[in-house]
Amino acid sequence: MELKRVVVTGLGAVTPIGNDVPTFWNSLIQGVSGAKPITRFDASKFKTQFACEVKDFDPNQYFDRKEARKYDLFSMFGIVAAKEAVEDAGIDVEKVDLDQIGVIFGTGIGGIKTFAEEVASFVQNESIPRFNPFFIPKMIIDILPGHVSIMYGFRGINFSTSSACASSTHALADAFNYIRLGKANIMVAGGSEAAITDVGVGGFNALHAISTRNDSPETASRPFSLSRDGFVMGEGAGCLIFEELEHALARGAKIYAEVKGAGMTADAHHMTAPHPEGLGAINVMKSALKDADMQPDEIDYINVHGTSTPLGDIAETKAIKGVFGEHAYNLNISSSKSMTGHLLGATGAVEAIACVLSVQNDIVPPTINFTEGDEDPEIDYKLNFTFNKAQKRPVNAALSNTFGFGGHNGSIIFKKFAK
């Protein structure tokens, strides 16, 4: 069968560097760090006392008090991002087939704050087992796409993906595939996470996965630097509206970019560490290129996973050179996580937005926090990591990488739209 073409017609974001897409994009281009001391709980006894929190997010601005009681913070972030994306896409529910609009959101952890609070309350009062009636629906990872569909009456495909840090890239890949197979006209797709809690930070501390650079939070996420000591936790949500091309043209929708291809692979190597030669990353980028029917030299920009971990950054650079060969030196590469921190299950959607806007605006966001003299001998600095300053250049096509614990890999390619 002939596959349908898929385009991006709406964007929404709630991030540590902006609670809407224009603010997020401007901060990204300006190289703004979202890392600050943690305010959500008393982190003074933790090894890590900072994170990239979403700032100035007042639930009462978006939800009435009674309604807000039904949502964990991860759902709130996702709902707000979805609202922005749907509005940006100009979707009029009176003029579209609601049976042909679906919702897929990814999350790595879901309602961890709700779960921890309810369990703590039970332990403290175990003689009287009282639980919030919204405990389960607030916590479960599939509830966010359910909320979005209920809000708008979208009756199409609806579920959640969970593959750690690849969760929302997998959500986007699924949404893309359903549309081009003719199973939906529009998909509301993205990811959300709100794991900056005592148990979230404590758990990642126990894994030695996150930075402990408490004396300088803003510079702690430093991908591709020798002194990197782990990722910085982030939170937030990203949402993209994917739409079948003819459907978008028929309703006069603005088109940001075309979705060209997606890949999904597994490392089959280790629970938390990447394959040392980047084998899974190589395979997933090759898979995305094959799916897009594109050659490596057609990619201009890669928004890398680039978490600022000792092993991950090395493996990813090896993978890029393995896939792109000499063209790797013509690419721009950058890590949004140097500014946003690592949004875990939401990271793929937020970084996909960065790719879409790079394609639209012909500008590549920087990788901040690199200083000369901090080079890692295992990293090839002939590659253009777009250090510290955004770079204007033609961006006809951009690729986004995300890799998750368990060896889950996802890549997706966006290209300038041409009829």
JSON list of N, CA and C in Angstrom, two decimals, residues 243-310:
[
{"chain": "A", "resi": 243, "resn": "GLU", "atom": "N", "xyz": [-0.26, 15.18, 11.42]},
{"chain": "A", "resi": 243, "resn": "GLU", "atom": "CA", "xyz": [-1.48, 15.21, 10.62]},
{"chain": "A", "resi": 243, "resn": "GLU", "atom": "C", "xyz": [-1.20, 14.67, 9.22]},
{"chain": "A", "resi": 244, "resn": "GLU", "atom": "N", "xyz": [-2.16, 13.94, 8.69]},
{"chain": "A", "resi": 244, "resn": "GLU", "atom": "CA", "xyz": [-2.05, 13.46, 7.32]},
{"chain": "A", "resi": 244, "resn": "GLU", "atom": "C", "xyz": [-2.05, 14.66, 6.39]},
{"chain": "A", "resi": 245, "resn": "LEU", "atom": "N", "xyz": [-1.13, 14.66, 5.43]},
{"chain": "A", "resi": 245, "resn": "LEU", "atom": "CA", "xyz": [-0.88, 15.86, 4.61]},
{"chain": "A", "resi": 245, "resn": "LEU", "atom": "C", "xyz": [-2.13, 16.39, 3.95]},
{"chain": "A", "resi": 246, "resn": "GLU", "atom": "N", "xyz": [-2.88, 15.56, 3.25]},
{"chain": "A", "resi": 246, "resn": "GLU", "atom": "CA", "xyz": [-4.05, 16.05, 2.52]},
{"chain": "A", "resi": 246, "resn": "GLU", "atom": "C", "xyz": [-5.10, 16.61, 3.48]},
{"chain": "A", "resi": 247, "resn": "HIS", "atom": "N", "xyz": [-5.21, 16.00, 4.65]},
{"chain": "A", "resi": 247, "resn": "HIS", "atom": "CA", "xyz": [-6.15, 16.50, 5.65]},
{"chain": "A", "resi": 247, "resn": "HIS", "atom": "C", "xyz": [-5.73, 17.89, 6.12]},
{"chain": "A", "resi": 248, "resn": "ALA", "atom": "N", "xyz": [-4.42, 18.07, 6.33]},
{"chain": "A", "resi": 248, "resn": "ALA", "atom": "CA", "xyz": [-3.91, 19.37, 6.77]},
{"chain": "A", "resi": 248, "resn": "ALA", "atom": "C", "xyz": [-4.12, 20.43, 5.69]},
{"chain": "A", "resi": 249, "resn": "LEU", "atom": "N", "xyz": [-3.84, 20.09, 4.45]},
{"chain": "A", "resi": 249, "resn": "LEU", "atom": "CA", "xyz": [-4.02, 21.05, 3.35]},
{"chain": "A", "resi": 249, "resn": "LEU", "atom": "C", "xyz": [-5.49, 21.41, 3.17]},
{"chain": "A", "resi": 250, "resn": "ALA", "atom": "N", "xyz": [-6.37, 20.44, 3.31]},
{"chain": "A", "resi": 250, "resn": "ALA", "atom": "CA", "xyz": [-7.80, 20.67, 3.10]},
{"chain": "A", "resi": 250, "resn": "ALA", "atom": "C", "xyz": [-8.37, 21.66, 4.11]},
{"chain": "A", "resi": 251, "resn": "ARG", "atom": "N", "xyz": [-7.83, 21.65, 5.33]},
{"chain": "A", "resi": 251, "resn": "ARG", "atom": "CA", "xyz": [-8.35, 22.59, 6.32]},
{"chain": "A", "resi": 251, "resn": "ARG", "atom": "C", "xyz": [-7.49, 23.85, 6.45]},
{"chain": "A", "resi": 252, "resn": "GLY", "atom": "N", "xyz": [-6.50, 23.98, 5.58]},
{"chain": "A", "resi": 252, "resn": "GLY", "atom": "CA", "xyz": [-5.67, 25.19, 5.55]},
{"chain": "A", "resi": 252, "resn": "GLY", "atom": "C", "xyz": [-4.75, 25.33, 6.74]},
{"chain": "A", "resi": 253, "resn": "ALA", "atom": "N", "xyz": [-4.29, 24.22, 7.28]},
{"chain": "A", "resi": 253, "resn": "ALA", "atom": "CA", "xyz": [-3.41, 24.26, 8.45]},
{"chain": "A", "resi": 253, "resn": "ALA", "atom": "C", "xyz": [-2.02, 24.74, 8.06]},
{"chain": "A", "resi": 254, "resn": "LYS", "atom": "N", "xyz": [-1.38, 25.45, 8.97]},
{"chain": "A", "resi": 254, "resn": "LYS", "atom": "CA", "xyz": [0.03, 25.78, 8.74]},
{"chain": "A", "resi": 254, "resn": "LYS", "atom": "C", "xyz": [0.85, 24.52, 8.97]},
{"chain": "A", "resi": 255, "resn": "ILE", "atom": "N", "xyz": [1.94, 24.39, 8.23]},
{"chain": "A", "resi": 255, "resn": "ILE", "atom": "CA", "xyz": [2.77, 23.19, 8.31]},
{"chain": "A", "resi": 255, "resn": "ILE", "atom": "C", "xyz": [4.17, 23.59, 8.73]},
{"chain": "A", "resi": 256, "resn": "TYR", "atom": "N", "xyz": [4.63, 23.04, 9.84]},
{"chain": "A", "resi": 256, "resn": "TYR", "atom": "CA", "xyz": [5.97, 23.34, 10.35]},
{"chain": "A", "resi": 256, "resn": "TYR", "atom": "C", "xyz": [7.04, 22.55, 9.59]},
{"chain": "A", "resi": 257, "resn": "ALA", "atom": "N", "xyz": [6.79, 21.27, 9.39]},
{"chain": "A", "resi": 257, "resn": "ALA", "atom": "CA", "xyz": [7.78, 20.38, 8.79]},
{"chain": "A", "resi": 257, "resn": "ALA", "atom": "C", "xyz": [7.08, 19.07, 8.44]},
{"chain": "A", "resi": 258, "resn": "GLU", "atom": "N", "xyz": [7.77, 18.23, 7.70]},
{"chain": "A", "resi": 258, "resn": "GLU", "atom": "CA", "xyz": [7.27, 16.90, 7.40]},
{"chain": "A", "resi": 258, "resn": "GLU", "atom": "C", "xyz": [7.99, 15.87, 8.26]},
{"chain": "A", "resi": 259, "resn": "VAL", "atom": "N", "xyz": [7.25, 14.89, 8.72]},
{"chain": "A", "resi": 259, "resn": "VAL", "atom": "CA", "xyz": [7.85, 13.75, 9.44]},
{"chain": "A", "resi": 259, "resn": "VAL", "atom": "C", "xyz": [8.26, 12.74, 8.37]},
{"chain": "A", "resi": 260, "resn": "LYS", "atom": "N", "xyz": [9.54, 12.43, 8.30]},
{"chain": "A", "resi": 260, "resn": "LYS", "atom": "CA", "xyz": [10.02, 11.59, 7.20]},
{"chain": "A", "resi": 260, "resn": "LYS", "atom": "C", "xyz": [10.26, 10.14, 7.58]},
{"chain": "A", "resi": 261, "resn": "GLY", "atom": "N", "xyz": [10.71, 9.88, 8.80]},
{"chain": "A", "resi": 261, "resn": "GLY", "atom": "CA", "xyz": [10.99, 8.50, 9.15]},
{"chain": "A", "resi": 261, "resn": "GLY", "atom": "C", "xyz": [11.29, 8.35, 10.62]},
{"chain": "A", "resi": 262, "resn": "ALA", "atom": "N", "xyz": [11.18, 7.13, 11.11]},
{"chain": "A", "resi": 262, "resn": "ALA", "atom": "CA", "xyz": [11.46, 6.85, 12.52]},
{"chain": "A", "resi": 262, "resn": "ALA", "atom": "C", "xyz": [12.07, 5.46, 12.65]},
{"chain": "A", "resi": 263, "resn": "GLY", "atom": "N", "xyz": [12.89, 5.30, 13.67]},
{"chain": "A", "resi": 263, "resn": "GLY", "atom": "CA", "xyz": [13.51, 4.01, 13.93]},
{"chain": "A", "resi": 263, "resn": "GLY", "atom": "C", "xyz": [13.40, 3.65, 15.40]},
{"chain": "A", "resi": 264, "resn": "MET", "atom": "N", "xyz": [13.33, 2.36, 15.70]},
{"chain": "A", "resi": 264, "resn": "MET", "atom": "CA", "xyz": [13.27, 1.87, 17.08]},
{"chain": "A", "resi": 264, "resn": "MET", "atom": "C", "xyz": [14.09, 0.59, 17.16]},
{"chain": "A", "resi": 265, "resn": "THR", "atom": "N", "xyz": [15.05, 0.55, 18.07]},
{"chain": "A", "resi": 265, "resn": "THR", "atom": "CA", "xyz": [15.89, -0.64, 18.24]},
{"chain": "A", "resi": 265, "resn": "THR", "atom": "C", "xyz": [16.18, -0.86, 19.72]},
{"chain": "A", "resi": 266, "resn": "ALA", "atom": "N", "xyz": [16.86, -1.97, 20.00]},
{"chain": "A", "resi": 266, "resn": "ALA", "atom": "CA", "xyz": [17.33, -2.27, 21.36]},
{"chain": "A", "resi": 266, "resn": "ALA", "atom": "C", "xyz": [18.83, -2.52, 21.35]},
{"chain": "A", "resi": 267, "resn": "ASP", "atom": "N", "xyz": [19.50, -2.10, 22.42]},
{"chain": "A", "resi": 267, "resn": "ASP", "atom": "CA", "xyz": [20.93, -2.41, 22.59]},
{"chain": "A", "resi": 267, "resn": "ASP", "atom": "C", "xyz": [21.14, -3.89, 22.87]},
{"chain": "A", "resi": 268, "resn": "ALA", "atom": "N", "xyz": [20.22, -4.50, 23.64]},
{"chain": "A", "resi": 268, "resn": "ALA", "atom": "CA", "xyz": [20.39, -5.89, 24.10]},
{"chain": "A", "resi": 268, "resn": "ALA", "atom": "C", "xyz": [21.76, -6.06, 24.74]},
{"chain": "A", "resi": 269, "resn": "HIS", "atom": "N", "xyz": [22.09, -5.13, 25.63]},
{"chain": "A", "resi": 269, "resn": "HIS", "atom": "CA", "xyz": [23.44, -5.11, 26.19]},
{"chain": "A", "resi": 269, "resn": "HIS", "atom": "C", "xyz": [23.48, -5.04, 27.71]},
{"chain": "A", "resi": 270, "resn": "HIS", "atom": "N", "xyz": [22.83, -4.01, 28.30]},
{"chain": "A", "resi": 270, "resn": "HIS", "atom": "CA", "xyz": [22.97, -3.76, 29.74]},
{"chain": "A", "resi": 270, "resn": "HIS", "atom": "C", "xyz": [21.74, -3.02, 30.24]},
{"chain": "A", "resi": 271, "resn": "MET", "atom": "N", "xyz": [21.46, -3.15, 31.53]},
{"chain": "A", "resi": 271, "resn": "MET", "atom": "CA", "xyz": [20.27, -2.54, 32.12]},
{"chain": "A", "resi": 271, "resn": "MET", "atom": "C", "xyz": [20.30, -1.02, 32.03]},
{"chain": "A", "resi": 272, "resn": "THR", "atom": "N", "xyz": [21.47, -0.40, 32.30]},
{"chain": "A", "resi": 272, "resn": "THR", "atom": "CA", "xyz": [21.53, 1.05, 32.32]},
{"chain": "A", "resi": 272, "resn": "THR", "atom": "C", "xyz": [22.62, 1.64, 31.42]},
{"chain": "A", "resi": 273, "resn": "ALA", "atom": "N", "xyz": [23.63, 0.87, 31.08]},
{"chain": "A", "resi": 273, "resn": "ALA", "atom": "CA", "xyz": [24.75, 1.39, 30.28]},
{"chain": "A", "resi": 273, "resn": "ALA", "atom": "C", "xyz": [24.49, 1.20, 28.79]},
{"chain": "A", "resi": 274, "resn": "PRO", "atom": "N", "xyz": [24.96, 2.14, 27.95]},
{"chain": "A", "resi": 274, "resn": "PRO", "atom": "CA", "xyz": [24.82, 1.96, 26.51]},
{"chain": "A", "resi": 274, "resn": "PRO", "atom": "C", "xyz": [25.82, 0.94, 26.00]},
{"chain": "A", "resi": 275, "resn": "HIS", "atom": "N", "xyz": [25.57, 0.40, 24.83]},
{"chain": "A", "resi": 275, "resn": "HIS", "atom": "CA", "xyz": [26.56, -0.44, 24.18]},
{"chain": "A", "resi": 275, "resn": "HIS", "atom": "C", "xyz": [27.82, 0.39, 23.97]},
{"chain": "A", "resi": 276, "resn": "PRO", "atom": "N", "xyz": [28.98, -0.11, 24.34]},
{"chain": "A", "resi": 276, "resn": "PRO", "atom": "CA", "xyz": [30.19, 0.72, 24.29]},
{"chain": "A", "resi": 276, "resn": "PRO", "atom": "C", "xyz": [30.56, 1.23, 22.91]},
{"chain": "A", "resi": 277, "resn": "GLU", "atom": "N", "xyz": [30.18, 0.50, 21.87]},
{"chain": "A", "resi": 277, "resn": "GLU", "atom": "CA", "xyz": [30.44, 0.96, 20.51]},
{"chain": "A", "resi": 277, "resn": "GLU", "atom": "C", "xyz": [29.23, 1.64, 19.88]},
{"chain": "A", "resi": 278, "resn": "GLY", "atom": "N", "xyz": [28.18, 1.84, 20.70]},
{"chain": "A", "resi": 278, "resn": "GLY", "atom": "CA", "xyz": [26.99, 2.51, 20.20]},
{"chain": "A", "resi": 278, "resn": "GLY", "atom": "C", "xyz": [26.21, 1.70, 19.19]},
{"chain": "A", "resi": 279, "resn": "LEU", "atom": "N", "xyz": [26.24, 0.36, 19.32]},
{"chain": "A", "resi": 279, "resn": "LEU", "atom": "CA", "xyz": [25.62, -0.50, 18.30]},
{"chain": "A", "resi": 279, "resn": "LEU", "atom": "C", "xyz": [24.12, -0.23, 18.15]},
{"chain": "A", "resi": 280, "resn": "GLY", "atom": "N", "xyz": [23.40, -0.15, 19.28]},
{"chain": "A", "resi": 280, "resn": "GLY", "atom": "CA", "xyz": [21.96, 0.12, 19.20]},
{"chain": "A", "resi": 280, "resn": "GLY", "atom": "C", "xyz": [21.67, 1.49, 18.60]},
{"chain": "A", "resi": 281, "resn": "ALA", "atom": "N", "xyz": [22.52, 2.48, 18.95]},
{"chain": "A", "resi": 281, "resn": "ALA", "atom": "CA", "xyz": [22.36, 3.83, 18.40]},
{"chain": "A", "resi": 281, "resn": "ALA", "atom": "C", "xyz": [22.64, 3.85, 16.90]},
{"chain": "A", "resi": 282, "resn": "ILE", "atom": "N", "xyz": [23.65, 3.11, 16.48]},
{"chain": "A", "resi": 282, "resn": "ILE", "atom": "CA", "xyz": [23.93, 2.99, 15.04]},
{"chain": "A", "resi": 282, "resn": "ILE", "atom": "C", "xyz": [22.72, 2.41, 14.32]},
{"chain": "A", "resi": 283, "resn": "ASN", "atom": "N", "xyz": [22.21, 1.31, 14.85]},
{"chain": "A", "resi": 283, "resn": "ASN", "atom": "CA", "xyz": [21.09, 0.64, 14.19]},
{"chain": "A", "resi": 283, "resn": "ASN", "atom": "C", "xyz": [19.84, 1.49, 14.13]},
{"chain": "A", "resi": 284, "resn": "VAL", "atom": "N", "xyz": [19.58, 2.27, 15.20]},
{"chain": "A", "resi": 284, "resn": "VAL", "atom": "CA", "xyz": [18.34, 3.05, 15.20]},
{"chain": "A", "resi": 284, "resn": "VAL", "atom": "C", "xyz": [18.42, 4.22, 14.23]},
{"chain": "A", "resi": 285, "resn": "MET", "atom": "N", "xyz": [19.60, 4.86, 14.12]},
{"chain": "A", "resi": 285, "resn": "MET", "atom": "CA", "xyz": [19.73, 5.95, 13.14]},
{"chain": "A", "resi": 285, "resn": "MET", "atom": "C", "xyz": [19.66, 5.42, 11.72]},
{"chain": "A", "resi": 286, "resn": "LYS", "atom": "N", "xyz": [20.28, 4.26, 11.47]},
{"chain": "A", "resi": 286, "resn": "LYS", "atom": "CA", "xyz": [20.19, 3.65, 10.14]},
{"chain": "A", "resi": 286, "resn": "LYS", "atom": "C", "xyz": [18.74, 3.28, 9.81]},
{"chain": "A", "resi": 287, "resn": "SER", "atom": "N", "xyz": [18.03, 2.78, 10.82]},
{"chain": "A", "resi": 287, "resn": "SER", "atom": "CA", "xyz": [16.64, 2.40, 10.62]},
{"chain": "A", "resi": 287, "resn": "SER", "atom": "C", "xyz": [15.78, 3.61, 10.27]},
{"chain": "A", "resi": 288, "resn": "ALA", "atom": "N", "xyz": [16.01, 4.73, 10.97]},
{"chain": "A", "resi": 288, "resn": "ALA", "atom": "CA", "xyz": [15.25, 5.95, 10.68]},
{"chain": "A", "resi": 288, "resn": "ALA", "atom": "C", "xyz": [15.55, 6.47, 9.28]},
{"chain": "A", "resi": 289, "resn": "LEU", "atom": "N", "xyz": [16.81, 6.44, 8.88]},
{"chain": "A", "resi": 289, "resn": "LEU", "atom": "CA", "xyz": [17.18, 6.89, 7.54]},
{"chain": "A", "resi": 289, "resn": "LEU", "atom": "C", "xyz": [16.55, 6.01, 6.47]},
{"chain": "A", "resi": 290, "resn": "LYS", "atom": "N", "xyz": [16.58, 4.70, 6.69]},
{"chain": "A", "resi": 290, "resn": "LYS", "atom": "CA", "xyz": [15.96, 3.78, 5.73]},
{"chain": "A", "resi": 290, "resn": "LYS", "atom": "C", "xyz": [14.47, 4.01, 5.63]},
{"chain": "A", "resi": 291, "resn": "ASP", "atom": "N", "xyz": [13.83, 4.22, 6.78]},
{"chain": "A", "resi": 291, "resn": "ASP", "atom": "CA", "xyz": [12.39, 4.46, 6.81]},
{"chain": "A", "resi": 291, "resn": "ASP", "atom": "C", "xyz": [12.03, 5.73, 6.07]},
{"chain": "A", "resi": 292, "resn": "ALA", "atom": "N", "xyz": [12.92, 6.73, 6.18]},
{"chain": "A", "resi": 292, "resn": "ALA", "atom": "CA", "xyz": [12.69, 8.02, 5.52]},
{"chain": "A", "resi": 292, "resn": "ALA", "atom": "C", "xyz": [13.10, 8.01, 4.05]},
{"chain": "A", "resi": 293, "resn": "ASP", "atom": "N", "xyz": [13.74, 6.92, 3.60]},
{"chain": "A", "resi": 293, "resn": "ASP", "atom": "CA", "xyz": [14.29, 6.83, 2.24]},
{"chain": "A", "resi": 293, "resn": "ASP", "atom": "C", "xyz": [15.25, 8.00, 2.00]},
{"chain": "A", "resi": 294, "resn": "MET", "atom": "N", "xyz": [16.11, 8.21, 2.99]},
{"chain": "A", "resi": 294, "resn": "MET", "atom": "CA", "xyz": [17.09, 9.31, 2.91]},
{"chain": "A", "resi": 294, "resn": "MET", "atom": "C", "xyz": [18.49, 8.76, 3.07]},
{"chain": "A", "resi": 295, "resn": "GLN", "atom": "N", "xyz": [19.45, 9.48, 2.49]},
{"chain": "A", "resi": 295, "resn": "GLN", "atom": "CA", "xyz": [20.86, 9.16, 2.65]},
{"chain": "A", "resi": 295, "resn": "GLN", "atom": "C", "xyz": [21.45, 9.93, 3.83]},
{"chain": "A", "resi": 296, "resn": "PRO", "atom": "N", "xyz": [22.50, 9.41, 4.45]},
{"chain": "A", "resi": 296, "resn": "PRO", "atom": "CA", "xyz": [23.10, 10.12, 5.59]},
{"chain": "A", "resi": 296, "resn": "PRO", "atom": "C", "xyz": [23.48, 11.57, 5.29]},
{"chain": "A", "resi": 297, "resn": "ASP", "atom": "N", "xyz": [23.93, 11.84, 4.07]},
{"chain": "A", "resi": 297, "resn": "ASP", "atom": "CA", "xyz": [24.38, 13.21, 3.77]},
{"chain": "A", "resi": 297, "resn": "ASP", "atom": "C", "xyz": [23.22, 14.19, 3.58]},
{"chain": "A", "resi": 298, "resn": "GLU", "atom": "N", "xyz": [21.98, 13.72, 3.73]},
{"chain": "A", "resi": 298, "resn": "GLU", "atom": "CA", "xyz": [20.82, 14.62, 3.66]},
{"chain": "A", "resi": 298, "resn": "GLU", "atom": "C", "xyz": [20.46, 15.19, 5.03]},
{"chain": "A", "resi": 299, "resn": "ILE", "atom": "N", "xyz": [21.08, 14.69, 6.09]},
{"chain": "A", "resi": 299, "resn": "ILE", "atom": "CA", "xyz": [20.83, 15.21, 7.43]},
{"chain": "A", "resi": 299, "resn": "ILE", "atom": "C", "xyz": [21.78, 16.36, 7.72]},
{"chain": "A", "resi": 300, "resn": "ASP", "atom": "N", "xyz": [21.23, 17.46, 8.23]},
{"chain": "A", "resi": 300, "resn": "ASP", "atom": "CA", "xyz": [22.04, 18.64, 8.54]},
{"chain": "A", "resi": 300, "resn": "ASP", "atom": "C", "xyz": [22.30, 18.82, 10.03]},
{"chain": "A", "resi": 301, "resn": "TYR", "atom": "N", "xyz": [21.39, 18.30, 10.85]},
{"chain": "A", "resi": 301, "resn": "TYR", "atom": "CA", "xyz": [21.48, 18.54, 12.30]},
{"chain": "A", "resi": 301, "resn": "TYR", "atom": "C", "xyz": [21.01, 17.31, 13.05]},
{"chain": "A", "resi": 302, "resn": "ILE", "atom": "N", "xyz": [21.75, 16.95, 14.09]},
{"chain": "A", "resi": 302, "resn": "ILE", "atom": "CA", "xyz": [21.31, 15.90, 15.00]},
{"chain": "A", "resi": 302, "resn": "ILE", "atom": "C", "xyz": [21.17, 16.48, 16.40]},
{"chain": "A", "resi": 303, "resn": "ASN", "atom": "N", "xyz": [19.94, 16.41, 16.93]},
{"chain": "A", "resi": 303, "resn": "ASN", "atom": "CA", "xyz": [19.74, 16.73, 18.34]},
{"chain": "A", "resi": 303, "resn": "ASN", "atom": "C", "xyz": [20.00, 15.43, 19.09]},
{"chain": "A", "resi": 304, "resn": "VAL", "atom": "N", "xyz": [21.18, 15.36, 19.70]},
{"chain": "A", "resi": 304, "resn": "VAL", "atom": "CA", "xyz": [21.64, 14.10, 20.27]},
{"chain": "A", "resi": 304, "resn": "VAL", "atom": "C", "xyz": [21.00, 13.83, 21.63]},
{"chain": "A", "resi": 305, "resn": "HIS", "atom": "N", "xyz": [21.09, 12.56, 22.04]},
{"chain": "A", "resi": 305, "resn": "HIS", "atom": "CA", "xyz": [20.64, 12.22, 23.39]},
{"chain": "A", "resi": 305, "resn": "HIS", "atom": "C", "xyz": [21.49, 13.00, 24.40]},
{"chain": "A", "resi": 306, "resn": "GLY", "atom": "N", "xyz": [22.80, 12.96, 24.23]},
{"chain": "A", "resi": 306, "resn": "GLY", "atom": "CA", "xyz": [23.73, 13.88, 24.89]},
{"chain": "A", "resi": 306, "resn": "GLY", "atom": "C", "xyz": [23.42, 14.21, 26.33]},
{"chain": "A", "resi": 307, "resn": "THR", "atom": "N", "xyz": [23.40, 13.19, 27.20]},
{"chain": "A", "resi": 307, "resn": "THR", "atom": "CA", "xyz": [22.93, 13.39, 28.56]},
{"chain": "A", "resi": 307, "resn": "THR", "atom": "C", "xyz": [23.96, 13.98, 29.51]},
{"chain": "A", "resi": 308, "resn": "SER", "atom": "N", "xyz": [25.24, 14.00, 29.12]},
{"chain": "A", "resi": 308, "resn": "SER", "atom": "CA", "xyz": [26.32, 14.43, 30.00]},
{"chain": "A", "resi": 308, "resn": "SER", "atom": "C", "xyz": [26.73, 13.32, 30.97]},
{"chain": "A", "resi": 309, "resn": "THR", "atom": "N", "xyz": [26.58, 12.07, 30.53]},
{"chain": "A", "resi": 309, "resn": "THR", "atom": "CA", "xyz": [27.07, 10.94, 31.32]},
{"chain": "A", "resi": 309, "resn": "THR", "atom": "C", "xyz": [28.40, 10.46, 30.73]},
{"chain": "A", "resi": 310, "resn": "PRO", "atom": "N", "xyz": [29.28, 9.92, 31.57]},
{"chain": "A", "resi": 310, "resn": "PRO", "atom": "CA", "xyz": [30.60, 9.51, 31.08]},
{"chain": "A", "resi": 310, "resn": "PRO", "atom": "C", "xyz": [30.56, 8.53, 29.93]}
]
